mmCIF file of C-alpha atoms in Angstrom:
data_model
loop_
_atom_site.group_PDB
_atom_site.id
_atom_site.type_symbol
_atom_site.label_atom_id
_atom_site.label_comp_id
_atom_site.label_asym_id
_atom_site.label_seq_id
_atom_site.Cartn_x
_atom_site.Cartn_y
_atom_site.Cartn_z
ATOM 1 C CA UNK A 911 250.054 324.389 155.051
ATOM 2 C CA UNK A 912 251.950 325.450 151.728
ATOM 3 C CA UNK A 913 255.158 324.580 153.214
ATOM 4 C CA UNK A 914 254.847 321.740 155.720
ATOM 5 C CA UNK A 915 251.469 319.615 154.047
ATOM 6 C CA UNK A 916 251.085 319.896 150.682
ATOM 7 C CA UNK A 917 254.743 319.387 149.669
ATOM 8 C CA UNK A 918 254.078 315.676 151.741
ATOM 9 C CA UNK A 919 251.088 315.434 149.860
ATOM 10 C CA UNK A 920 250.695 312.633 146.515
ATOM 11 C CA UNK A 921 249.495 316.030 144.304
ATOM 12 C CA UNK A 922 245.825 316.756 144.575
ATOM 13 C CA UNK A 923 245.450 314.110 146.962
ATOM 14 C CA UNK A 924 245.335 314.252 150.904
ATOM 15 C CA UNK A 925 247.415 311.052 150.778
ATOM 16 C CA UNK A 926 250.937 311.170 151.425
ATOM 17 C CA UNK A 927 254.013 310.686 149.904
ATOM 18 C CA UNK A 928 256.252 307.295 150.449
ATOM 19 C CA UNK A 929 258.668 308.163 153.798
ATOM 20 C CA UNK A 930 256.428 309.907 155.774
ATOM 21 C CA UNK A 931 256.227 308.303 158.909
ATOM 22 C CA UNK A 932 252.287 307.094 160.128
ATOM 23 C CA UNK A 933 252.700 308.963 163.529
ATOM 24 C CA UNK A 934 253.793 311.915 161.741
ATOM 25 C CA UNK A 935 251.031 312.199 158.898
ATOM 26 C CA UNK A 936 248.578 311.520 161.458
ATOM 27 C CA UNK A 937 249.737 314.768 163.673
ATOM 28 C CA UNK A 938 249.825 316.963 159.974
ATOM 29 C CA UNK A 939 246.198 315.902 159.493
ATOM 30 C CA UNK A 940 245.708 316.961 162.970
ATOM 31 C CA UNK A 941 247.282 320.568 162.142
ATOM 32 C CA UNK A 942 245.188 320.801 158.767
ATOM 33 C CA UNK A 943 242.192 320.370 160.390
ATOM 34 C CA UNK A 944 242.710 323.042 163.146
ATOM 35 C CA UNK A 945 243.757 325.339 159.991
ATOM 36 C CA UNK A 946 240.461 324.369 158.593
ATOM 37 C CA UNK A 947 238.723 325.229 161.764
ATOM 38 C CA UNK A 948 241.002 328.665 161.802
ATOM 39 C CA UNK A 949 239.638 329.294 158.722
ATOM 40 C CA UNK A 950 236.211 328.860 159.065
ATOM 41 C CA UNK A 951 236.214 331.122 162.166
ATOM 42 C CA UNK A 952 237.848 333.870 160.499
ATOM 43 C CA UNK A 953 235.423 333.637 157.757
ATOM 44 C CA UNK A 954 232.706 334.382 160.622
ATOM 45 C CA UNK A 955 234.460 337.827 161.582
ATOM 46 C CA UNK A 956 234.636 338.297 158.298
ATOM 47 C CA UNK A 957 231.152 338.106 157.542
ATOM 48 C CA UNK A 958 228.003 340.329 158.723
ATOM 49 C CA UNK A 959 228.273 340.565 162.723
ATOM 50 C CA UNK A 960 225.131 340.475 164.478
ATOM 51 C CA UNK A 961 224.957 336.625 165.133
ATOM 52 C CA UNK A 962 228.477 336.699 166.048
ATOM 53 C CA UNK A 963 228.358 335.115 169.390
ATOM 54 C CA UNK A 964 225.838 332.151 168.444
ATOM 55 C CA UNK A 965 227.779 331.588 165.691
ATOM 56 C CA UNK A 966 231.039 331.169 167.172
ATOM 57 C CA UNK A 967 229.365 329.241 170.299
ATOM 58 C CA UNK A 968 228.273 326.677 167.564
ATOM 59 C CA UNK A 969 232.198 326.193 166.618
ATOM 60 C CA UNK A 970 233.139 325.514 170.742
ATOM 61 C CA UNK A 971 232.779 321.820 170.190
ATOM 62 C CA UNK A 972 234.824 321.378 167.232
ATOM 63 C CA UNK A 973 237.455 322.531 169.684
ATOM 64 C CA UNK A 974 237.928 319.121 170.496
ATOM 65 C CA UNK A 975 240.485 318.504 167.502
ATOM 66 C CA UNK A 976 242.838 319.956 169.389
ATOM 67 C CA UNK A 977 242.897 317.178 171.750
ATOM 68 C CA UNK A 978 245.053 314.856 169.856
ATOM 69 C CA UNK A 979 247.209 317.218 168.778
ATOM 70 C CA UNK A 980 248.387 318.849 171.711
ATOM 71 C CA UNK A 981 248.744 315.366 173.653
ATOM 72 C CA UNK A 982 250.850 313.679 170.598
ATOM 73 C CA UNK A 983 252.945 317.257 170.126
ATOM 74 C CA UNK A 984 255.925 316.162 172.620
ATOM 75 C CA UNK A 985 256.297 312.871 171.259
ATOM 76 C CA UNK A 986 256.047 314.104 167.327
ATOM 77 C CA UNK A 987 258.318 317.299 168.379
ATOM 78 C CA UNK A 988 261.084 314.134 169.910
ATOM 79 C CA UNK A 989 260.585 312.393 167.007
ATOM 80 C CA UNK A 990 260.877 315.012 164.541
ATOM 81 C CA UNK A 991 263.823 316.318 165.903
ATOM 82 C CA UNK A 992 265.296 312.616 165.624
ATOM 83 C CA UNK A 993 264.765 312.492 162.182
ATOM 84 C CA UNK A 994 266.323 315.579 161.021
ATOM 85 C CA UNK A 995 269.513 314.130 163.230
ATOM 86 C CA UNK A 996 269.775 311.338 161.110
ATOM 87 C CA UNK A 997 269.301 313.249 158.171
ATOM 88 C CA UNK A 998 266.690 311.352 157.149
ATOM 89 C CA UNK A 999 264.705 312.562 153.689
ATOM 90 C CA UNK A 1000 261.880 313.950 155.863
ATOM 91 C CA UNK A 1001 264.018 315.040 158.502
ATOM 92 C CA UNK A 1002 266.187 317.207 156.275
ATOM 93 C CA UNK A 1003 262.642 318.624 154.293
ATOM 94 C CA UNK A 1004 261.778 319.716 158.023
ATOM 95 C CA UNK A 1005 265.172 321.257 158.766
ATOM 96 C CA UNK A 1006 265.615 322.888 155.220
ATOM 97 C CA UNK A 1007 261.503 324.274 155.434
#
């Protein structure tokens, strides 16, 4: 997140910066969110661990954030990849991160 999102991000905002394509925020909202999810679940095993399993069983359908990720990542990856060959300004923050 520290060196892909928030550098795109208007500061203290979760809008983005001018340049970044629509298709391509979209997909980094996508990743946050599966961060956030990440996050959450780690903070589970973190915490006391009788009520492990019921607790993680009540994260299984928040899974479904994955969905539009993983069916949009070819496309963003072809994408992506074209705009660092152009040397575009968001291309060559990709390339250089």
């Amino acid at each position: 997140m520290q060196y892909y999102i928030l550098p795109l991000r208007i500061h203290g905002s979760r809008a983005w910066i001018s340049g970044v394509p629509p298709e391509i925020s979209r997909f980094l909202d996508w990743l946050e969110d599966i961060l956030h999810l990440h996050e959450q679940i780690l903070d589970i095993f973190r915490g006391p661990k009788p009520n492990i399993i019921l607790q993680m069983s009540l994260f299984l359908p928040r899974f479904e954030i994955y969905q539009p990720y993983i069916v949009r990542l070819g496309e963003v990856s072809q994408h992506l990849r074209r705009l660092m060959d152009e040397g575009s300004d968001i291309g060559s923050f990709i390339d250089l991160q």
